[in-house]
Coordinates of C-alpha atoms and ligand atoms in Angstrom, one line a residue:
M1 CA 10.5 -7.8 17.7
Y2 CA 11.2 -8.6 14.1
A3 CA 10.6 -6.7 10.9
Y4 CA 10.4 -8.0 7.4
V5 CA 11.0 -5.6 4.5
E6 CA 10.6 -6.6 0.8
T7 CA 11.7 -4.3 -2.0
F8 CA 10.2 -4.2 -5.5
G9 CA 11.3 -2.0 -8.4
C10 CA 14.4 0.1 -9.0
Q11 CA 17.5 1.2 -7.1
A12 CA 15.7 4.2 -5.8
N13 CA 13.5 1.8 -3.9
V14 CA 16.4 -0.3 -2.8
R15 CA 18.0 2.8 -1.3
D16 CA 14.7 3.8 0.4
S17 CA 14.5 0.3 1.9
E18 CA 18.0 0.8 3.4
N19 CA 16.7 3.9 5.2
I20 CA 13.4 2.1 6.2
M21 CA 15.4 -0.8 7.7
G22 CA 17.7 1.7 9.4
M23 CA 14.8 3.4 11.1
L24 CA 13.2 0.0 12.1
A25 CA 16.5 -1.1 13.6
E26 CA 16.7 2.1 15.6
M27 CA 13.2 1.4 16.9
G28 CA 14.5 -1.9 18.2
Y29 CA 13.4 -4.2 15.5
Q30 CA 15.6 -7.0 14.2
I31 CA 15.5 -7.4 10.4
T32 CA 14.4 -10.9 9.4
S33 CA 13.9 -12.7 6.1
D34 CA 11.2 -14.9 7.6
Q35 CA 7.7 -13.4 7.3
S36 CA 6.2 -15.9 9.8
V37 CA 8.1 -14.5 12.8
A38 CA 7.7 -10.8 11.8
D39 CA 5.8 -8.3 14.0
I40 CA 5.9 -5.9 11.1
I41 CA 5.8 -6.6 7.3
L42 CA 6.5 -3.8 4.9
F43 CA 6.4 -3.9 1.1
N44 CA 8.3 -1.2 -0.6
T45 CA 6.5 -1.2 -3.9
C46 CA 6.8 -0.3 -7.5
C47 CA 4.2 0.5 -10.1
I48 CA 6.2 1.0 -13.3
R49 CA 4.4 -1.9 -15.0
E50 CA 1.2 -3.7 -14.2
K51 CA 3.0 -6.9 -13.2
A52 CA 4.9 -5.2 -10.4
E53 CA 1.6 -4.2 -8.8
Q54 CA 0.0 -7.6 -9.3
K55 CA 2.9 -9.1 -7.4
V56 CA 2.3 -6.9 -4.4
F57 CA -1.5 -7.7 -4.3
S58 CA -0.8 -11.4 -4.5
R59 CA 1.7 -11.1 -1.6
L60 CA -0.9 -9.2 0.4
G61 CA -3.5 -11.8 -0.3
A62 CA -1.2 -14.5 1.1
L63 CA -0.8 -12.5 4.3
R64 CA -4.5 -12.5 5.2
A65 CA -4.3 -15.8 7.2
L66 CA -1.2 -14.7 9.0
K67 CA -2.9 -11.5 10.1
Q68 CA -5.9 -13.4 11.4
R69 CA -3.6 -15.6 13.5
K70 CA -1.5 -12.6 14.6
P71 CA -3.8 -9.6 14.9
D72 CA -1.0 -7.5 16.3
L73 CA 1.0 -7.9 13.1
I74 CA 1.5 -4.6 11.3
I75 CA 1.3 -4.8 7.5
G76 CA 2.4 -1.7 5.5
I77 CA 2.7 -0.5 2.0
C78 CA 5.2 2.1 1.0
G79 CA 6.9 3.2 -2.2
C80 CA 5.5 4.1 -5.5
M81 CA 2.2 2.2 -5.4
A82 CA 1.4 3.9 -2.2
Q83 CA 1.7 7.2 -3.8
Q84 CA -0.9 6.4 -6.6
E85 CA -4.1 8.3 -6.4
G86 CA -7.0 6.3 -4.8
M87 CA -4.7 3.7 -3.3
A88 CA -6.2 4.0 0.3
A89 CA -9.7 3.4 -1.1
L90 CA -8.4 0.5 -3.3
L91 CA -6.7 -1.1 -0.3
R92 CA -9.9 -0.8 1.8
R93 CA -11.7 -2.8 -1.0
K94 CA -9.0 -5.3 -1.9
A95 CA -6.8 -5.6 1.2
G96 CA -8.5 -4.5 4.4
H97 CA -5.8 -6.1 6.5
V98 CA -3.3 -3.4 5.6
D99 CA -2.5 -1.1 8.6
L100 CA -0.1 1.4 7.0
L101 CA 0.2 3.4 3.7
M102 CA 3.2 5.6 3.5
G103 CA 4.1 7.8 0.5
T104 CA 7.5 8.2 -1.2
Q105 CA 8.1 11.6 0.3
R106 CA 7.3 10.6 3.9
L107 CA 9.9 8.1 4.8
S108 CA 11.0 9.9 8.0
R109 CA 7.5 9.6 9.4
L110 CA 7.7 5.8 9.7
P111 CA 8.5 5.6 13.4
E112 CA 5.6 7.9 14.3
L113 CA 3.1 6.1 12.1
I114 CA 4.1 2.8 13.6
A115 CA 3.7 4.2 17.1
Q116 CA 0.3 5.5 16.2
I117 CA -0.8 2.1 15.0
R118 CA 0.5 0.4 18.1
L119 CA -1.4 2.9 20.2
S120 CA -4.7 3.1 18.4
G121 CA -4.9 -0.1 16.4
T122 CA -6.2 1.9 13.5
F123 CA -5.1 2.3 9.9
Q124 CA -2.5 5.2 9.4
T125 CA -1.5 6.9 6.2
D126 CA 0.6 9.8 5.0
T127 CA 1.1 10.3 1.3
S128 CA 1.5 14.0 1.3
E129 CA 4.1 15.6 -0.9
T130 CA 6.7 17.8 0.7
G131 CA 8.2 19.0 -2.6
A132 CA 11.6 19.1 -0.9
P133 CA 14.5 16.6 -0.8
P134 CA 14.2 14.3 2.2
E135 CA 16.0 15.1 5.4
E136 CA 19.6 14.3 5.6
N137 CA 21.1 11.7 7.8
L138 CA 18.2 9.3 8.1
P139 CA 19.4 6.0 9.8
S140 CA 20.5 3.5 7.2
L141 CA 21.2 -0.3 7.0
R142 CA 23.3 -0.7 3.9
R143 CA 23.4 -4.0 2.0
S144 CA 27.0 -4.2 1.1
P145 CA 30.2 -3.3 3.0
Y146 CA 31.9 -2.5 -0.4
K147 CA 29.3 -0.9 -2.6
A148 CA 26.8 1.8 -1.8
L149 CA 23.9 3.7 -3.4
V150 CA 23.7 7.4 -3.0
N151 CA 20.8 9.6 -4.0
I152 CA 21.6 12.8 -5.9
T153 CA 18.2 13.7 -7.3
Y154 CA 14.7 12.7 -6.4
G155 CA 11.6 12.7 -8.7
C156 CA 11.4 13.3 -12.4
D157 CA 10.3 16.2 -14.6
N158 CA 10.6 14.4 -18.0
Y159 CA 7.1 13.1 -18.4
C160 CA 7.8 10.4 -20.9
T161 CA 4.2 9.7 -22.0
Y162 CA 4.3 6.0 -20.9
C163 CA 5.8 6.6 -17.5
V164 CA 4.2 6.8 -14.0
V165 CA 7.4 7.9 -12.2
P166 CA 6.8 11.7 -12.3
Y167 CA 3.4 11.2 -10.8
V168 CA 4.5 9.0 -7.9
R169 CA 7.9 10.5 -7.2
G170 CA 7.2 14.1 -7.6
R171 CA 9.1 17.0 -9.3
E172 CA 12.8 16.7 -9.7
R173 CA 14.7 17.8 -6.6
S174 CA 18.5 17.8 -6.4
R175 CA 20.3 17.1 -3.2
N176 CA 22.8 19.7 -2.0
M177 CA 26.3 18.9 -3.5
D178 CA 28.1 19.3 -0.2
A179 CA 25.7 16.8 1.4
V180 CA 26.3 14.3 -1.4
L181 CA 30.1 14.7 -1.2
E182 CA 30.1 14.5 2.6
E183 CA 28.1 11.2 2.4
L184 CA 30.6 9.9 -0.2
R185 CA 33.6 10.7 2.1
A186 CA 31.9 9.1 5.1
L187 CA 31.2 5.9 3.0
S188 CA 34.7 5.8 1.8
R189 CA 36.0 6.0 5.4
T190 CA 33.9 2.9 6.2
G191 CA 35.5 0.9 3.4
I192 CA 33.0 1.4 0.6
R193 CA 35.0 1.2 -2.7
E194 CA 32.2 1.6 -5.3
V195 CA 29.3 4.1 -5.3
T196 CA 26.3 4.5 -7.6
L197 CA 24.9 8.0 -7.8
L198 CA 21.1 7.7 -8.1
G199 CA 18.5 9.7 -9.9
Q200 CA 15.8 9.3 -12.5
N201 CA 17.7 11.6 -14.8
V202 CA 21.1 12.2 -13.1
N203 CA 22.3 14.3 -16.0
T204 CA 20.2 17.3 -15.0
Y205 CA 21.5 17.2 -11.4
G206 CA 21.8 20.6 -9.9
R207 CA 19.8 22.7 -12.3
D208 CA 17.2 23.4 -9.6
L209 CA 19.8 24.4 -6.9
D210 CA 20.5 27.9 -6.0
P211 CA 23.3 28.6 -6.9
S212 CA 22.9 26.0 -9.6
S213 CA 25.3 23.1 -10.0
S214 CA 25.9 20.4 -12.6
F215 CA 26.3 16.7 -13.0
H216 CA 29.8 17.0 -14.5
A217 CA 31.0 19.1 -11.6
L218 CA 29.6 16.5 -9.1
I219 CA 31.3 13.5 -10.8
Q220 CA 34.6 15.4 -11.0
A221 CA 34.4 16.2 -7.3
A222 CA 33.4 12.5 -6.5
D223 CA 36.3 11.3 -8.5
R224 CA 38.7 13.1 -6.2
I225 CA 37.4 11.5 -3.0
P226 CA 40.2 9.3 -1.5
G227 CA 39.4 5.6 -1.3
L228 CA 36.6 5.5 -3.9
R229 CA 37.7 3.2 -6.7
R230 CA 34.5 3.3 -8.8
V231 CA 31.9 5.9 -9.3
R232 CA 28.8 4.8 -11.2
Y233 CA 25.6 6.7 -11.9
L234 CA 22.0 5.7 -12.8
T235 CA 20.0 6.7 -14.9
S236 CA 21.2 8.9 -17.8
H237 CA 18.8 10.4 -20.2
P238 CA 20.3 10.4 -23.7
R239 CA 18.8 13.9 -24.4
D240 CA 20.8 15.4 -21.5
F241 CA 23.9 13.3 -21.7
S242 CA 26.0 16.1 -23.2
R243 CA 29.4 16.1 -24.7
Q244 CA 30.4 18.3 -21.8
I245 CA 29.6 15.3 -19.5
I246 CA 31.5 12.9 -21.7
D247 CA 34.6 15.2 -21.9
A248 CA 34.4 15.6 -18.1
I249 CA 34.4 11.8 -17.6
K250 CA 37.6 11.7 -19.7
E251 CA 39.3 13.9 -17.1
T252 CA 38.4 11.4 -14.3
Q253 CA 40.1 8.3 -13.1
H254 CA 37.4 6.5 -11.2
V255 CA 34.1 7.3 -13.1
C256 CA 33.2 4.0 -14.8
R257 CA 33.4 3.8 -18.6
H258 CA 30.0 2.2 -18.6
F259 CA 27.2 4.1 -20.4
H260 CA 23.7 3.0 -19.6
L261 CA 21.6 5.1 -22.1
P262 CA 18.0 4.0 -22.2
V263 CA 16.9 4.5 -25.9
Q264 CA 13.4 2.9 -25.5
S265 CA 12.9 2.7 -29.4
G266 CA 14.8 2.9 -32.6
S267 CA 11.9 4.7 -34.4
D268 CA 11.7 8.4 -34.6
R269 CA 8.0 8.3 -34.8
V270 CA 7.7 6.3 -31.6
L271 CA 10.4 8.4 -29.8
E272 CA 8.4 11.4 -30.6
M273 CA 5.1 9.9 -29.3
M274 CA 7.0 8.9 -26.1
N275 CA 8.2 12.5 -25.6
R276 CA 11.8 11.4 -25.4
G277 CA 13.3 14.5 -26.9
Y278 CA 15.8 12.9 -29.3
T279 CA 16.0 11.1 -32.6
R280 CA 17.6 7.8 -33.7
D281 CA 20.4 9.7 -35.5
Y282 CA 21.0 11.9 -32.4
Y283 CA 21.4 8.7 -30.3
L284 CA 23.7 7.0 -32.8
A285 CA 25.9 10.1 -32.9
L286 CA 26.0 10.2 -29.1
V287 CA 27.2 6.5 -29.0
E288 CA 29.7 7.2 -31.7
Y289 CA 31.2 10.1 -29.8
I290 CA 31.4 8.0 -26.6
R291 CA 33.2 5.2 -28.5
R292 CA 35.6 7.7 -30.1
V293 CA 36.5 9.1 -26.6
F294 CA 36.4 5.7 -24.9
P295 CA 37.2 2.9 -27.3
Q296 CA 36.7 0.3 -24.5
A297 CA 33.3 1.7 -23.4
T298 CA 30.4 -0.6 -22.7
V299 CA 27.0 0.7 -23.8
T300 CA 23.8 -0.7 -22.4
T301 CA 20.1 0.3 -22.7
D302 CA 16.4 -0.2 -22.0
F303 CA 13.7 -0.8 -24.7
I304 CA 10.0 -0.7 -24.6
V305 CA 8.2 -2.7 -27.3
G306 CA 4.5 -2.4 -28.3
F307 CA 4.1 1.3 -27.4
P308 CA 0.7 2.5 -28.7
G309 CA 0.8 3.0 -32.5
E310 CA 4.1 1.1 -32.9
T311 CA 3.9 -0.4 -36.4
D312 CA 5.9 -3.4 -37.7
E313 CA 8.1 -1.0 -39.5
D314 CA 8.8 1.0 -36.2
F315 CA 9.6 -2.3 -34.5
R316 CA 12.0 -3.2 -37.3
D317 CA 13.8 0.1 -36.6
T318 CA 14.3 -1.0 -33.0
L319 CA 15.6 -4.4 -34.1
S320 CA 18.1 -2.8 -36.5
L321 CA 19.3 -0.4 -33.8
V322 CA 20.2 -3.4 -31.7
K323 CA 22.5 -4.6 -34.5
E324 CA 23.8 -1.1 -35.4
V325 CA 24.8 -0.1 -31.8
G326 CA 25.9 -3.5 -30.4
F327 CA 24.7 -3.1 -26.8
S328 CA 26.5 -5.3 -24.4
S329 CA 23.3 -5.9 -22.7
A330 CA 19.8 -4.4 -22.5
F331 CA 16.6 -4.5 -20.4
T332 CA 13.7 -5.2 -22.7
F333 CA 10.2 -4.4 -21.5
M334 CA 6.7 -4.9 -23.0
Y335 CA 4.7 -1.7 -22.9
S336 CA 2.3 -1.7 -19.9
P337 CA -0.4 1.0 -19.9
R338 CA -0.3 3.1 -16.7
K339 CA -3.5 4.8 -15.5
G340 CA -3.2 8.6 -15.8
T341 CA -0.3 8.7 -18.3
P342 CA -0.9 10.1 -21.8
A343 CA 0.1 6.9 -23.6
A344 CA -2.6 4.9 -21.8
S345 CA -5.3 6.9 -23.6
M346 CA -3.6 7.0 -27.0
E347 CA -5.3 5.3 -29.9
N348 CA -4.0 2.1 -31.5
Q349 CA -3.0 0.2 -28.3
I350 CA -1.2 -2.9 -29.4
P351 CA -2.8 -6.2 -28.6
L352 CA -1.0 -8.3 -25.9
A353 CA -0.2 -11.1 -28.3
A354 CA 1.6 -8.8 -30.7
R355 CA 3.5 -7.1 -27.8
K356 CA 4.6 -10.5 -26.6
E357 CA 5.8 -11.5 -30.0
R358 CA 7.8 -8.4 -30.5
L359 CA 9.3 -8.8 -27.0
A360 CA 10.4 -12.3 -27.8
L361 CA 12.0 -11.2 -31.1
L362 CA 13.8 -8.3 -29.5
M363 CA 15.1 -10.5 -26.7
R364 CA 16.5 -13.0 -29.1
A365 CA 18.2 -10.3 -31.1
Q366 CA 19.7 -8.8 -28.0
E367 CA 20.8 -12.2 -26.7
E368 CA 22.8 -12.7 -29.9
A369 CA 24.3 -9.3 -29.5
S370 CA 25.2 -9.9 -25.9
L371 CA 26.9 -13.2 -26.6
A372 CA 28.8 -11.7 -29.5
H373 CA 30.0 -8.8 -27.2
H374 CA 30.9 -11.2 -24.4
T375 CA 32.7 -13.6 -26.7
R376 CA 35.2 -10.8 -27.5
L377 CA 36.2 -10.9 -23.8
K378 CA 37.3 -14.5 -23.9
D379 CA 40.9 -15.0 -22.5
R380 CA 41.1 -11.3 -21.5
V381 CA 41.9 -10.4 -18.0
V382 CA 39.3 -8.0 -16.4
E383 CA 39.1 -6.4 -13.0
V384 CA 36.2 -7.5 -10.8
L385 CA 35.0 -6.1 -7.5
A386 CA 34.3 -9.4 -5.8
D387 CA 31.2 -8.7 -3.7
E388 CA 29.6 -12.1 -3.0
I389 CA 30.5 -15.7 -2.5
S390 CA 28.2 -17.6 -4.9
G391 CA 29.2 -21.2 -4.2
G392 CA 31.4 -23.3 -1.8
D393 CA 32.6 -22.0 1.5
G394 CA 36.1 -23.2 1.6
A395 CA 39.0 -22.4 -0.7
P396 CA 38.8 -22.5 -3.6
C397 CA 35.2 -21.0 -3.8
M398 CA 33.1 -19.3 -6.4
L399 CA 32.8 -15.5 -6.2
S400 CA 30.8 -13.1 -8.1
G401 CA 31.1 -9.4 -8.9
K402 CA 31.1 -6.8 -11.7
T403 CA 33.6 -5.3 -14.0
E404 CA 33.9 -1.6 -14.6
G405 CA 31.7 -2.1 -17.7
N406 CA 29.1 -3.7 -15.4
H407 CA 29.5 -7.2 -16.8
S408 CA 28.5 -9.9 -14.2
V409 CA 31.4 -12.3 -13.6
V410 CA 31.4 -15.6 -11.7
F411 CA 34.9 -16.9 -11.0
S412 CA 36.9 -19.3 -8.9
G413 CA 39.0 -17.7 -6.2
E414 CA 39.5 -17.5 -2.4
P415 CA 37.1 -16.3 0.2
S416 CA 39.7 -13.7 1.2
M417 CA 39.2 -11.9 -2.1
L418 CA 35.8 -10.6 -1.0
G419 CA 35.7 -6.9 -1.2
E420 CA 38.9 -6.8 -3.4
F421 CA 39.4 -5.8 -7.0
V422 CA 40.5 -9.1 -8.5
P423 CA 42.1 -9.7 -11.9
V424 CA 40.0 -12.5 -13.5
R425 CA 40.7 -14.3 -16.8
I426 CA 37.5 -14.9 -18.7
T427 CA 37.4 -18.6 -19.8
E428 CA 33.7 -19.0 -20.6
P429 CA 31.7 -16.1 -21.9
Q430 CA 27.9 -16.7 -21.8
T431 CA 24.9 -14.6 -22.7
W432 CA 24.2 -13.2 -19.3
I433 CA 27.4 -13.7 -17.4
L434 CA 31.1 -14.2 -17.9
K435 CA 32.8 -17.2 -16.2
G436 CA 36.4 -17.1 -15.3
E437 CA 39.2 -17.7 -12.8
A438 CA 41.2 -15.4 -10.6
V439 CA 44.7 -14.7 -11.8
C440 CA 47.2 -14.5 -9.0
Ligands
SAH1 N1 14.4 7.1 -15.0 C1 14.9 5.9 -15.6 C2 14.2 4.7 -15.2 C3 12.8 4.6 -15.5 S1 12.1 3.0 -15.2 C4 14.9 6.1 -17.1 O1 14.4 7.1 -17.6 O2 15.6 5.3 -17.8 C5 13.1 1.9 -16.1 C6 12.6 1.5 -17.4 O3 11.3 0.9 -17.4 C7 12.5 2.6 -18.5 O4 13.7 2.9 -19.0 C8 11.6 2.0 -19.5 O5 12.3 1.2 -20.4 C9 10.7 1.0 -18.6 N2 9.3 1.5 -18.5 C10 8.9 2.7 -17.9 N3 7.6 2.8 -18.0 C11 7.1 1.7 -18.7 C12 5.8 1.2 -19.0 N4 4.7 1.9 -18.8 N5 5.8 0.0 -19.7 C13 6.9 -0.7 -19.9 N6 8.1 -0.3 -19.6 C14 8.3 0.8 -18.9
SF4_2 FE1 10.1 7.9 -16.5 FE2 11.1 9.2 -18.5 FE3 11.4 10.1 -16.0 FE4 12.7 7.9 -16.8 S1 13.0 10.0 -17.6 S2 11.6 8.2 -14.9 S3 11.2 7.0 -18.2 S4 9.4 10.0 -17.1
F3S3 FE1 9.2 1.4 -9.8 FE2 9.1 3.6 -8.4 FE3 11.4 2.8 -9.3 S1 7.6 3.0 -10.0 S2 10.9 1.7 -11.1 S3 10.2 1.8 -7.8 S4 10.7 4.9 -9.1

């Protein structure tokens, strides 16, 4: 029996898929990347923007014929789209061949729901919300032998006015600190060298625990785990990224000096409408403090352009922020109205053409900034965790991996370097990647 699992969206979904595949493997399924041989096809979905949803519906449409040929094939939707209100009814109308709809808080019910479908042949769904962190020790098929994702918080309480996540992932729940540290130790024992601590806003980790705990305490404890060479975290919220956290990172050896701080906009008016809870000046002061403490820090960000009511002047403030901060890279998104969020019913929605134009301008500005930042790394030697062979299978071959600052590097080296921290001289910096060669 074969199972095909496709993951859309963010690292939270990537991690959930590892658990989903772990459960499927325990049920006796082999994981395949070939849909046509699969006995079960699961889409772990995202609804952060409209495009993400459209992709899933078009994938589902393409499966109609396969399902007709193979009536026993189970097709399932899980993840954030599954948790949206009215999804069961929508699927009945648009994709009646779906057999399973499973919410973001019901992962552990997967084996039972599949067994029910096999038994009764009828549609099964569970999108109820437990309000609790998921059970510990779900089976897991991890993607990499060197790098691992580890959940620290689930859900989000921030209610940025454009964002669907709080509605589909529930209230913020922190995982018990001992459980997190125990998982980190176990991963280190299996050879994992880099971990990424995951949450929608990791900086408020532990506030809801009794007794309460904190993000800075967690990263300091993670830093002391033998064998872990890099500790990363995703995502920070600039409002909650306190000086206390920055000062705590300074005391650590392995917490990466990479600061991903999604700013979203450079205009105070827009930031306020987004309910982000900080101003442009606050953000600039935060980055300045980080750079004072860590002169080599890389700072990256996310932007949304075309938020309702965003004027040309607001947008110019975003463009000027790109220049002022000098982000080494940025994710740039065009605002996508999400049903049920406050921003979707705000006045002055920006027409698609204007949103597209702003996105193109912002991308161009950021590409220039990225290239300028990368060019400064020419001839420097950086340390790369080599985690993939990206070309050639003999020696020498091309390998790829990331620096501490999260730069993607492609370099010539030996297959035996896989899983190692390799010194690489940068020979050819480009906009998206750095090219180089291993220094031995
Ligand atoms: N919790 C994280 C990740 C949120 S989703 C955070 O707060 O950063 C990742 C990015 O998607 C966000 O940072 C934002 O830039 C973008 N995003 C979220 N909702 C969006 C929407 N409705 N339209 C366009 N981009 C959106
Ligand atoms: Fe969405 Fe804001 Fe929560 Fe991030 S912090 S997930 S953007 S509501
Ligand atoms: Fe998408 Fe859900 Fe992540 S909506 S971005 S997969 S939390």
